[in-house]
Coordinates of C-alpha atoms (C1' of nucleotides) in Angstrom, one line a residue:
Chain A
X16 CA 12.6 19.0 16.9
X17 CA 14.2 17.2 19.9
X18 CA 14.6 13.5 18.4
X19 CA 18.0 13.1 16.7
X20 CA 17.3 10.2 14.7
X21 CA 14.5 12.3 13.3
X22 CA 17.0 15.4 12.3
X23 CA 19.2 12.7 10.6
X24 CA 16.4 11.4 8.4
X25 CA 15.2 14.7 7.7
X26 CA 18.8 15.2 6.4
X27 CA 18.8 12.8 4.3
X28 CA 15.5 13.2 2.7
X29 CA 16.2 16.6 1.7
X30 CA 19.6 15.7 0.0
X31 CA 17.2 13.0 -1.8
X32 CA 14.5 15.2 -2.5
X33 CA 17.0 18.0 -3.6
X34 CA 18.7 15.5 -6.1
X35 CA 21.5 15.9 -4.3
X36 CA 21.5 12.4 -3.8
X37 CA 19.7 10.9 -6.9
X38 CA 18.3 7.5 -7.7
X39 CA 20.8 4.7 -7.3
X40 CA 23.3 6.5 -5.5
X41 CA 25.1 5.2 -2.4
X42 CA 24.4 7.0 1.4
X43 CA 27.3 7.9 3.4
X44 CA 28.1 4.6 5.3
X45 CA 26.7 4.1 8.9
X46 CA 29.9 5.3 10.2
X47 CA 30.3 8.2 8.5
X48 CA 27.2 9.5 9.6
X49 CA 28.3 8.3 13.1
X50 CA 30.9 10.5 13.1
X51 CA 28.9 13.4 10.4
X52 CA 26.4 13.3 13.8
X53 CA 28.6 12.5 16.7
X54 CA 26.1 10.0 17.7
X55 CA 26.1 6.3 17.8
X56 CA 25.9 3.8 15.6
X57 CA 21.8 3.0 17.0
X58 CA 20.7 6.4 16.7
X59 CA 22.3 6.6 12.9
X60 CA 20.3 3.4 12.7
X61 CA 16.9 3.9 13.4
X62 CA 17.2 7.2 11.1
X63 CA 17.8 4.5 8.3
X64 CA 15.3 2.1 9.1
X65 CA 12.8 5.1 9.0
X66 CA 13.8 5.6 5.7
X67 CA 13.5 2.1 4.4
X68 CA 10.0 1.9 5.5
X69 CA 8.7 4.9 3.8
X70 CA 10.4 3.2 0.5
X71 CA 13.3 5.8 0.0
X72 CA 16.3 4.0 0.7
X73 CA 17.5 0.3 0.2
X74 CA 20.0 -1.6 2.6
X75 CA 22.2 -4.1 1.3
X76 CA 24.4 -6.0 3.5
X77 CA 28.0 -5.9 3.3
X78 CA 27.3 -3.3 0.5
X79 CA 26.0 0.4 1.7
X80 CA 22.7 2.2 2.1
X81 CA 21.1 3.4 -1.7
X82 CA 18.4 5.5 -3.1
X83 CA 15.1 3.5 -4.6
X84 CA 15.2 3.5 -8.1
X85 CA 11.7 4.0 -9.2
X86 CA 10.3 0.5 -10.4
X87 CA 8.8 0.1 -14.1
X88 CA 5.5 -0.5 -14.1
X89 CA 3.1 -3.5 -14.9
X90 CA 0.1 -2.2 -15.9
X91 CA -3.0 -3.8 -15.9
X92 CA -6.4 -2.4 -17.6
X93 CA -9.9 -3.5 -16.7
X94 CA -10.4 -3.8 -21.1
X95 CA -8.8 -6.9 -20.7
X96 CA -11.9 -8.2 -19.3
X97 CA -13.6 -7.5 -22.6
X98 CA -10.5 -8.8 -24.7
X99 CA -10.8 -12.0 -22.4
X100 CA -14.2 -12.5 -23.4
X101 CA -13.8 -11.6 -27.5
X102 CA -11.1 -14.3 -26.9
X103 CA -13.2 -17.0 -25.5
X104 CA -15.2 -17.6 -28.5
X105 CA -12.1 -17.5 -30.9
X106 CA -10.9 -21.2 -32.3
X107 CA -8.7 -23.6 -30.2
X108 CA -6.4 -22.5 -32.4
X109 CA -6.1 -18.8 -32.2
X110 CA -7.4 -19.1 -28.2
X111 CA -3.7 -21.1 -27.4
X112 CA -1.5 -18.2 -28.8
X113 CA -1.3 -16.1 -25.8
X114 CA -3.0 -15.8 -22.1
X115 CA -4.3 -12.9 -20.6
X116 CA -0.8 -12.1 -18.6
X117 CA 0.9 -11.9 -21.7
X118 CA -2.2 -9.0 -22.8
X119 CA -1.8 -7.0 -19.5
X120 CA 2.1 -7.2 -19.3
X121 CA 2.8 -7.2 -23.5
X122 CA 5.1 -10.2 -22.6
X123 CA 5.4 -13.4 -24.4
X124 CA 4.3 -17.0 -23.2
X125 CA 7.6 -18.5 -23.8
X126 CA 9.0 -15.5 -21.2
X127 CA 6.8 -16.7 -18.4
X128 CA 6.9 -19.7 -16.1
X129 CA 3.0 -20.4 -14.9
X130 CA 2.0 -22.8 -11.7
X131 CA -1.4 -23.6 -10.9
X132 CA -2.8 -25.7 -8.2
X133 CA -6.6 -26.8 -7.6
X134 CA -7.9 -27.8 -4.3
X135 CA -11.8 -28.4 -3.4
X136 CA -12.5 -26.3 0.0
X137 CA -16.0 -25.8 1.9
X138 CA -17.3 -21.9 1.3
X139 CA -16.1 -19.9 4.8
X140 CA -18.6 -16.9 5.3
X141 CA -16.7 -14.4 3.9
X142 CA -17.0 -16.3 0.6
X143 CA -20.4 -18.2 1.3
X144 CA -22.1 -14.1 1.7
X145 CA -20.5 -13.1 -1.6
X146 CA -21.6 -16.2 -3.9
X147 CA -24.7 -15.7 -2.0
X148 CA -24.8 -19.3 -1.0
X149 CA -25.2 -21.5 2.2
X150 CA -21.8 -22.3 4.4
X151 CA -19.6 -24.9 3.3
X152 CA -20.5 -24.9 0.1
X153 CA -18.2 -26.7 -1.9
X154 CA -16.2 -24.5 -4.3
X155 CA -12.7 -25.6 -6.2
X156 CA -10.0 -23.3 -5.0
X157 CA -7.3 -22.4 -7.8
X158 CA -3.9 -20.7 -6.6
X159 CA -2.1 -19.7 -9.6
X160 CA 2.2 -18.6 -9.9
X161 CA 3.1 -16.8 -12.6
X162 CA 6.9 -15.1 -13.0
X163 CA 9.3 -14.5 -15.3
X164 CA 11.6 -16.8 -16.4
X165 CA 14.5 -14.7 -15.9
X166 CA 13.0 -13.7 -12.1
X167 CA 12.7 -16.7 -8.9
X168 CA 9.4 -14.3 -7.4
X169 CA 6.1 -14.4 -9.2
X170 CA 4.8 -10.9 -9.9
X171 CA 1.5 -11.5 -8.2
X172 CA -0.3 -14.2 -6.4
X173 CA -3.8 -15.3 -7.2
X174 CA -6.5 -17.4 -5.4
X175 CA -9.8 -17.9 -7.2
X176 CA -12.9 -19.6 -6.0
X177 CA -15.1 -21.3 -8.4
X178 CA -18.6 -22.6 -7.2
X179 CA -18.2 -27.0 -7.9
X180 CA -21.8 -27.3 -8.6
X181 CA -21.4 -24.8 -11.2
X182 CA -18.7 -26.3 -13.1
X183 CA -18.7 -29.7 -12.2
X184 CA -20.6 -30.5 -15.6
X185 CA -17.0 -30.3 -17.3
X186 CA -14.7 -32.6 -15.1
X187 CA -11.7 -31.0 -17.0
X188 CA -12.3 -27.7 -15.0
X189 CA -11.8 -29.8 -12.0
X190 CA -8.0 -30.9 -12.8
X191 CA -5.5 -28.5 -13.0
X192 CA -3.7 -30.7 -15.2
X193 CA -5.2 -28.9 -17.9
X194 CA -3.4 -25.5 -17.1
X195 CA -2.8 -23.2 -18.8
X196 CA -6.3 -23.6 -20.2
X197 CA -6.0 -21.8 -23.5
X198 CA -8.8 -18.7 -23.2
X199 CA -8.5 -18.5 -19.5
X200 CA -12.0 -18.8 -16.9
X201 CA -13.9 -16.9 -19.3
X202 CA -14.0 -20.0 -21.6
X203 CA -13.4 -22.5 -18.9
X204 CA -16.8 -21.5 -17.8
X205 CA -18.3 -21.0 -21.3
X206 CA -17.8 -24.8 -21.7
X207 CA -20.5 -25.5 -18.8
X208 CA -22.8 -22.7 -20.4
X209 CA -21.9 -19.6 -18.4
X210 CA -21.6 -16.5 -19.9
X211 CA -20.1 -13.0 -17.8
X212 CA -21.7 -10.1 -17.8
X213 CA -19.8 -7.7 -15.8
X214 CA -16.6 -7.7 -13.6
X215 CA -16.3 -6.3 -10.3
X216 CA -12.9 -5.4 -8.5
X217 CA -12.5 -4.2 -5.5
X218 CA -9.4 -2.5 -4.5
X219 CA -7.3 -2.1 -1.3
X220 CA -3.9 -1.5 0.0
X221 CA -1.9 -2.6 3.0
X222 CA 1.7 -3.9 4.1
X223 CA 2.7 -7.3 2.9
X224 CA 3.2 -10.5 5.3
X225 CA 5.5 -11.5 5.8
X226 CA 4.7 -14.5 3.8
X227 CA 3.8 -12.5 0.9
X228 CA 7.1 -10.4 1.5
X229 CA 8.9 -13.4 1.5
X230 CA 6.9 -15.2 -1.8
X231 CA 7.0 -11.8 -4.3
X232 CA 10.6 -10.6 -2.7
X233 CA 9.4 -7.6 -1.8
X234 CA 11.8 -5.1 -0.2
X235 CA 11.0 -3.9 3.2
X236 CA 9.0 -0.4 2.4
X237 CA 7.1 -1.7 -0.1
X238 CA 3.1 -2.1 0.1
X239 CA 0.8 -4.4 -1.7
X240 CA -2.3 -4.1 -3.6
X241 CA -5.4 -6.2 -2.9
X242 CA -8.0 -6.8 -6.3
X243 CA -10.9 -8.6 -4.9
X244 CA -12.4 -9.9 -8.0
X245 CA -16.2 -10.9 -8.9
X246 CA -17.8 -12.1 -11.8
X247 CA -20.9 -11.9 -12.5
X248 CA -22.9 -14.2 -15.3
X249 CA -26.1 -12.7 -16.7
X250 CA -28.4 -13.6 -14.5
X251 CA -26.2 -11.3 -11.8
X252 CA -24.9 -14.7 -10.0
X253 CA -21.5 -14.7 -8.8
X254 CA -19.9 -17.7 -10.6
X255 CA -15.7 -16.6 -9.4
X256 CA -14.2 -14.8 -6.7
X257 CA -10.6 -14.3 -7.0
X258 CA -8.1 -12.2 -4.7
X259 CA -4.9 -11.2 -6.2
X260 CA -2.2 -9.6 -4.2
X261 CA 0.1 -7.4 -6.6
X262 CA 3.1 -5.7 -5.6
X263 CA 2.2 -1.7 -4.9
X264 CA 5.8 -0.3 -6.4
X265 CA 5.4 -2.4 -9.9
X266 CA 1.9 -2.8 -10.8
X267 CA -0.2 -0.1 -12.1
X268 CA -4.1 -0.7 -11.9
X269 CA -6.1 1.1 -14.8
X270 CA -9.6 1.5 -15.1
X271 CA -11.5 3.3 -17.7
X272 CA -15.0 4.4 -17.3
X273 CA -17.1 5.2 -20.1
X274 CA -19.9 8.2 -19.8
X275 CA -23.3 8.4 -21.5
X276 CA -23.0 12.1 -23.7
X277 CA -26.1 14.8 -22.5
Chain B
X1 CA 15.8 -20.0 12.7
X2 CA 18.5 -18.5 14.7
X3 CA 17.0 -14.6 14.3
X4 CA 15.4 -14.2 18.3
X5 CA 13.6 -11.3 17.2
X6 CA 12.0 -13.4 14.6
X7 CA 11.2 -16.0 16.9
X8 CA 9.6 -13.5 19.6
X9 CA 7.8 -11.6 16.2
X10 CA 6.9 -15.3 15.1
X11 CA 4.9 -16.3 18.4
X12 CA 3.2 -13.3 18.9
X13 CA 1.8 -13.7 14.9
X14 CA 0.7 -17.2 15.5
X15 CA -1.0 -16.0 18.5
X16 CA -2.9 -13.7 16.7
X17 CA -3.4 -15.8 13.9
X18 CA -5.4 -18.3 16.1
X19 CA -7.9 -16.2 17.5
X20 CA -5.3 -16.2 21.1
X21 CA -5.1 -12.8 20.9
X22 CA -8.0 -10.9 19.5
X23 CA -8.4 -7.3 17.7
X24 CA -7.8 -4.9 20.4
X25 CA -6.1 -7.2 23.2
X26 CA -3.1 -6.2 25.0
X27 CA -0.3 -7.8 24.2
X28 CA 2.4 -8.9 26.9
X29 CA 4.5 -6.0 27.6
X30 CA 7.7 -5.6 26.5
X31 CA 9.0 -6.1 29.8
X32 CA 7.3 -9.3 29.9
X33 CA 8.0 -10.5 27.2
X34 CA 12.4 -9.9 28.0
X35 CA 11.9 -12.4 31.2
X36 CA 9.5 -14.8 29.0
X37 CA 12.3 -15.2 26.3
X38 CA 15.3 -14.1 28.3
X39 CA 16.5 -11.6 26.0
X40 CA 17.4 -7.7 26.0
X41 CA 14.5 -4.9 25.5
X42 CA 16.2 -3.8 22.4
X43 CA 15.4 -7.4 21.1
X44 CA 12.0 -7.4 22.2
X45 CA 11.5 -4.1 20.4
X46 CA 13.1 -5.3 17.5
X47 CA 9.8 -8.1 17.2
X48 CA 7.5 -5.7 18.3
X49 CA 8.7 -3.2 15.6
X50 CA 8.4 -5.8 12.8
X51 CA 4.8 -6.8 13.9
X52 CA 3.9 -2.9 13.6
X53 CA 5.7 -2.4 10.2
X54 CA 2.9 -5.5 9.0
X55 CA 0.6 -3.7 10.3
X56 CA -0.5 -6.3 13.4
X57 CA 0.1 -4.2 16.3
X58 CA -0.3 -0.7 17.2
X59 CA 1.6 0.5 19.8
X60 CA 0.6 3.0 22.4
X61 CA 3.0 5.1 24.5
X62 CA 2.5 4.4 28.3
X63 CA -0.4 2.1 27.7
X64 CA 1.0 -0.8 25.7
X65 CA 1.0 -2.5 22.3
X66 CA -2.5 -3.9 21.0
X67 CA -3.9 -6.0 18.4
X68 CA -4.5 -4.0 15.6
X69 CA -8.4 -3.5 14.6
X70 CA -10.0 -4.4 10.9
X71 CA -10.9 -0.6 10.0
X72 CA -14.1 0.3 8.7
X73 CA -13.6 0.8 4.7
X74 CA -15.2 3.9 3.4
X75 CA -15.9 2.7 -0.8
X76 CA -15.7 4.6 -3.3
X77 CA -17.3 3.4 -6.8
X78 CA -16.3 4.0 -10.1
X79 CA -20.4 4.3 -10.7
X80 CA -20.3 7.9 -9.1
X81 CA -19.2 9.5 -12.6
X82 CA -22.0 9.0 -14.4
X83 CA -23.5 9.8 -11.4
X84 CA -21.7 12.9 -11.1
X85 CA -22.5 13.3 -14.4
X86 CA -26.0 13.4 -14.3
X87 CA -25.8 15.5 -11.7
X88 CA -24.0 17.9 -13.4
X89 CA -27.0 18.9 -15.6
X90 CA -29.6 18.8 -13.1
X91 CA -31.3 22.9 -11.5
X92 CA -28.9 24.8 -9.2
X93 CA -31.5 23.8 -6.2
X94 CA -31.3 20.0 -7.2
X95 CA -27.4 20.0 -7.7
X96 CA -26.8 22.2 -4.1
X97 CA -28.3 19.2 -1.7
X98 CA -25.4 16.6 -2.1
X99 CA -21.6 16.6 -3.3
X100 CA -20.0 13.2 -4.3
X101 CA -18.1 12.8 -1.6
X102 CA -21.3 12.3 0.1
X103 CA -22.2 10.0 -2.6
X104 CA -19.1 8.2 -2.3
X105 CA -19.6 8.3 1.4
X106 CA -22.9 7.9 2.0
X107 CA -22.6 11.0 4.5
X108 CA -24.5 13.8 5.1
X109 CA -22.8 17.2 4.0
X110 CA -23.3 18.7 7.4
X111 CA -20.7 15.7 8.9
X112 CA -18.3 16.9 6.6
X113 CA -15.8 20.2 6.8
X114 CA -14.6 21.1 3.3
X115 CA -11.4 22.9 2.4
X116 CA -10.0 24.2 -0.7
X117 CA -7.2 26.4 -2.5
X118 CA -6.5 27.4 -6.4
X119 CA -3.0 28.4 -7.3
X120 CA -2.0 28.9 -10.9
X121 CA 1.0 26.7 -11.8
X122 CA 3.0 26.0 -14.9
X123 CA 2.6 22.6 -16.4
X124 CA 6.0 19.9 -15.4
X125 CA 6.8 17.7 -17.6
X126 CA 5.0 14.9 -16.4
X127 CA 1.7 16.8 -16.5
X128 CA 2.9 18.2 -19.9
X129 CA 3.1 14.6 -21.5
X130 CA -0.6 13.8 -19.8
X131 CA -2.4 16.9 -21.3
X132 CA -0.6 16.5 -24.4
X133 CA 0.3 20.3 -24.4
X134 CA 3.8 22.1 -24.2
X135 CA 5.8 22.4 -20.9
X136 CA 5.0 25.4 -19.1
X137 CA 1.5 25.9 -20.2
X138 CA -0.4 27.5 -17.5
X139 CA -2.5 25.5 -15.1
X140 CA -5.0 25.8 -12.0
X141 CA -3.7 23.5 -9.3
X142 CA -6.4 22.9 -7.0
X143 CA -6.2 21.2 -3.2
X144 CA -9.3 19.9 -1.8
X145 CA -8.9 18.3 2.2
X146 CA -12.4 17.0 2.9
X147 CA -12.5 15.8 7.1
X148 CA -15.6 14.4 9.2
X149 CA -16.5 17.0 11.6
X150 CA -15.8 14.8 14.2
X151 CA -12.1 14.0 13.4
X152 CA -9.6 16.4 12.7
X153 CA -7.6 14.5 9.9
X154 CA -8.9 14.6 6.3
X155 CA -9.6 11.2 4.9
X156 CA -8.2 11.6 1.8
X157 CA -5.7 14.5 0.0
X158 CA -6.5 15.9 -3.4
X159 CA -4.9 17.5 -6.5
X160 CA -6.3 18.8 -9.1
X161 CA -5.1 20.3 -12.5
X162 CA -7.6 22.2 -14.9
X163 CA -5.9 23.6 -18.1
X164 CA -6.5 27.7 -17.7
X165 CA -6.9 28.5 -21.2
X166 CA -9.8 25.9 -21.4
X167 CA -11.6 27.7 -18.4
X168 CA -10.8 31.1 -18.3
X169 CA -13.5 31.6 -20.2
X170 CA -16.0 31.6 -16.8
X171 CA -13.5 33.5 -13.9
X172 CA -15.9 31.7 -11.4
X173 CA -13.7 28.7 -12.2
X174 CA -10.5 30.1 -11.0
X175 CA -11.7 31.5 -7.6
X176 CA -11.3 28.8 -4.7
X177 CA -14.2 31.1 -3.1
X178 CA -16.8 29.8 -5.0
X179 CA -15.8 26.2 -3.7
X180 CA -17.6 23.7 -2.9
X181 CA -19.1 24.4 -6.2
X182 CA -22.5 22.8 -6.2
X183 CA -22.6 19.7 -9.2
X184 CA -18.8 19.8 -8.8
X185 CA -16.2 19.7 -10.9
X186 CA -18.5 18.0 -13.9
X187 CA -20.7 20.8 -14.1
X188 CA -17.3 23.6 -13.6
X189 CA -16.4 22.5 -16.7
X190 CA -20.1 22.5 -18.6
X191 CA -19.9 26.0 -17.7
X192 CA -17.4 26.4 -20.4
X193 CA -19.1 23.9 -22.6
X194 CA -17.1 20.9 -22.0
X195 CA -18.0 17.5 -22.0
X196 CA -16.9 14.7 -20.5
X197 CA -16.3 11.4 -22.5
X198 CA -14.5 8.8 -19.6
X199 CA -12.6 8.8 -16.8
X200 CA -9.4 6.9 -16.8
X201 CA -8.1 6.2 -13.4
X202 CA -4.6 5.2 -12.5
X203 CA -4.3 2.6 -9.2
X204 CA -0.9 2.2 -7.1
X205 CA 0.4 2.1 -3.4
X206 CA 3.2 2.4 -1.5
X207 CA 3.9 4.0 2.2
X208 CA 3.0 7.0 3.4
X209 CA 5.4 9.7 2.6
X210 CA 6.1 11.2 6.1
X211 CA 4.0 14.4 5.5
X212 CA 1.3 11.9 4.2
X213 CA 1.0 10.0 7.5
X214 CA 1.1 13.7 9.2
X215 CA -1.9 14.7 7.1
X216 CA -3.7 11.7 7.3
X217 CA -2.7 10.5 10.7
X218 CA -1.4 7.0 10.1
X219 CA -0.2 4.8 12.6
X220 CA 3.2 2.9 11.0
X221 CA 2.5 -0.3 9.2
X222 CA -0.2 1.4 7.3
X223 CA -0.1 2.5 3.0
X224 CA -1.9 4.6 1.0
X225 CA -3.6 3.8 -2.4
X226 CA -2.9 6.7 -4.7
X227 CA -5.4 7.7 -7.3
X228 CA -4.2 9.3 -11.0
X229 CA -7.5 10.4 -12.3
X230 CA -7.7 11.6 -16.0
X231 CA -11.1 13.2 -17.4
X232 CA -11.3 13.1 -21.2
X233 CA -13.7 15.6 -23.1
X234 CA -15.6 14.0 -26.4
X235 CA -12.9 14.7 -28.6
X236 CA -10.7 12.1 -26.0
X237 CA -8.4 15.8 -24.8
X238 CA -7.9 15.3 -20.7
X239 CA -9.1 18.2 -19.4
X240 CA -8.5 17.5 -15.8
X241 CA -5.8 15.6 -14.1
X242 CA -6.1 15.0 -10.6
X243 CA -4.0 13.0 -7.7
X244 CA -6.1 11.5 -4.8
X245 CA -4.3 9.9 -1.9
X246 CA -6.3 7.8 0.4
X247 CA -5.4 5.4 3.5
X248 CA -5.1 1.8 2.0
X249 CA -6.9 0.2 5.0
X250 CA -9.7 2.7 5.4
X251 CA -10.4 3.2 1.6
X252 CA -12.1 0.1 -1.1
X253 CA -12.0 1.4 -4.3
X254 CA -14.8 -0.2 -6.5
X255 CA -14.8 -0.6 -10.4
X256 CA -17.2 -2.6 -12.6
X257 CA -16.6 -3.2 -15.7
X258 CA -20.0 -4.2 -18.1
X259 CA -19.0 -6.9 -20.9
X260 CA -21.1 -7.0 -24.3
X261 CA -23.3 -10.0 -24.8
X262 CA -21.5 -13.3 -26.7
Chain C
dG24 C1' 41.3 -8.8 4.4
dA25 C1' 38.8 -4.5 4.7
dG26 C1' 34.5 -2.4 4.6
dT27 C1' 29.7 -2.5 5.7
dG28 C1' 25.4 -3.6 7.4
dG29 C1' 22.8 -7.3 10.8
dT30 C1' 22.0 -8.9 15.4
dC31 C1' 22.3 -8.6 20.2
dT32 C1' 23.6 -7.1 25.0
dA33 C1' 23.1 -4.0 29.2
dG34 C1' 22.0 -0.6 30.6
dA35 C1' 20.2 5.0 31.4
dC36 C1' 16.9 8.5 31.2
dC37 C1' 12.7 10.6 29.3
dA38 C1' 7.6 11.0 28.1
dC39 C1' 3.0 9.6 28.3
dA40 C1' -1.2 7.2 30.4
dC41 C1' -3.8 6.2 34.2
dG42 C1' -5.3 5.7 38.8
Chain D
dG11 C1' 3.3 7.3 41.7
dT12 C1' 3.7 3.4 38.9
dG13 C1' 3.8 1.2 34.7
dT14 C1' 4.5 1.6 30.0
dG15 C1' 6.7 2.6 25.7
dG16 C1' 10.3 6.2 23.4
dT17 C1' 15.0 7.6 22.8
dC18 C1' 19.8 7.1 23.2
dT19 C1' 24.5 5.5 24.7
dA20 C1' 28.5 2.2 24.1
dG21 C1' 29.9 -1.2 22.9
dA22 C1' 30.6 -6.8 21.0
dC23 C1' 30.4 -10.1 17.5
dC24 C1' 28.6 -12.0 13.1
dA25 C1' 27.5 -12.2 8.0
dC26 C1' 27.8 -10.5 3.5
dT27 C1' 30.3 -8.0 -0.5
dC28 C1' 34.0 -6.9 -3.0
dC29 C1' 38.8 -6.3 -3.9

DNA sequence: GAGTGGTCTAGACCACACG
DNA sequence: GTGTGGTCTAGACCACTCC
């Protein structure tokens, strides 16, 4: 073990790993460990950053180094799927009470800002080979926001593809004037006679861009999680495709699969 | 904008971005780049760092710093427990041809190396709270590293937790020697006449611990997806708890989730 | 104003890849 | 041997936080 900035981090970890330095608790200053070290302030440096990218540590300018506090969890469960669809046949009435965020996160409406913008793009190939559809096809793309009201960053971002030709019986699926639309896609499409049969996600994980860093305020260290949504109407079409980029430290992805007995 | 090494980072992402630098080109080098934007190395490395940390680049000592390559994703489908599961009940000569990594993998069991370990443990807390049995109770922790033959890093690391008083009953199931265990762990635990209701699987990510990008060999600017997996018997008791961490950029993990009929 | 991290300069020397 | 990135020194000045 030649590489001092290496020994430094290793230091640290241990004293974080120990307990010796819990959750929330300030490092020693650069300088200190400058002097701890009786290296420069670059070499103390780089031992931080290292730290920061594997998530252990937070900077704060003009403030000190800290230990990550472990970040409480938004779970969300594939059931809501089947609560989505129970939900889509319910009355106007009951339908407008709550959204499917508010089901995965157990948070109220009036705690939640929402943003949705429609757009109507040609299919790429990526999307064309998944709808199973020719080329520039046209398909409505909907980017939805949703945050707390007490946050400024969303806690996920979400583009969803619909297929126009499918939809465009219902020009109020077309105008995202009409968001929130109360019982979600599953009855925005049962409206142009389109009923799910199964969901399929596809998960993946990876750093954010920095766009995405920048959008969901996501701390250097931190990874994302990619849901590739499809779903499927009874006849095994694709009628959506959604991608949703979730941050990896606060969301919590369950899925339950049921087994046939012996 | 007055951040240089956000500038230089910025150039080089648009460049990539437009197709002006492709996966696996060379990227100026770093030497280059100091007279382009006449700046210092250390700033130069400063851009180049960021870019690596997003998981752009890779960076290659004495032969430069490349556009990072789309990996090839190796799925995995929540389908392969009933499959597993089907398995589990099928002759000793039928169960011994494939394991589900294979299935997973679609990979013949001669291109894989297999390695495991039991160690009896007492149950944490955590653990505790999951099984729903005291602190302390005894437990078989068992570590699985499955590799290609032709690469010498394991594509995924493995923990897994068996309660010992619900296997004892068959010592087979506490002796690492008997591993790989044709049928796998679904037909361990029919052995001891348990049955296997669902699985509930628990989805985050975040970096690579340092040990994990050892063990895995990760280049920076890479995360891992990490798997809680719990198996409940028919009367809904988890029986088995495992951990699974898995590169997030070589690893799509698959669920579908049926919907009843309207 | 004092303390602390963020950005940047201007180098030196080492380690690895490749011809 | 030459080119390349990896590590490290020794500073300077700026920006943010908190008293």
């Amino acid at each position: 073990m030649a590489k001092v900035y290496e020994q430094i981090a290793d230091e640290l970890r241990e004293a974080i790993r120990t307990g010796e330095l819990g959750p929330g608790d300030k490092l020693p200053t650069e300088s200190e460990l400058v002097r701890k070290h009786r290296k420069t302030l670059p070499t103390v440096r780089q031992a931080l950053s290292l730290l920061q990218s594997e998530g252990l540590i937070e900077k704060h300018h003009g403030r000190g180094s800290f230990v990550r506090k472990p970040r409480k969890l938004v779970r969300r469960s594939n059931d809501r799927h089947q609560w989505e669809k129970n939900r889509a046949v319910q009355s106007e009435a009951e339908r407008a009470g709550t959204g499917s965020t508010e089901h995965d996160t157990g948070l109220e409406m009036d705690d939640l800002v929402f943003r949705a913008r429609y757009r109507e793009v040609k299919a790429p190939g990526d999307l064309a080979a998944v709808f199973d559809l020719p080329e520039g096809t046209d398909l409505v793309e909907r980017t939805y926001r949703t945050r707390y009201k007490a946050e400024d960053a969303p806690f996920n971002l979400v583009t969803s593809y619909l297929v126009r030709d499918y939809v465009a019986a219902n020009p109020d699926l077309l105008d995202a004037a009409n968001e929130p639309w109360p019982g979600g896609t599953m009855h925005q499409l049962r409206t142009v006679g389109i009923e799910l049969d199964r969901m399929e996600e596809h998960i993946t994980a990876r750093p954010p861009t920095a766009e995405e860093a920048e959008e969901l305020q996501l701390l250097p260290g931190t990874a994302v999680l990619i849901e590739r949504k499809v779903s499927r109407d009874t006849d095994g079409r694709a009628v959506e495709v959604s991608e949703i980029v979730m941050p990896g430290d606060r969301t919590e992805l369950v899925f339950t699969t049921p087994l046939e007995r012996w």
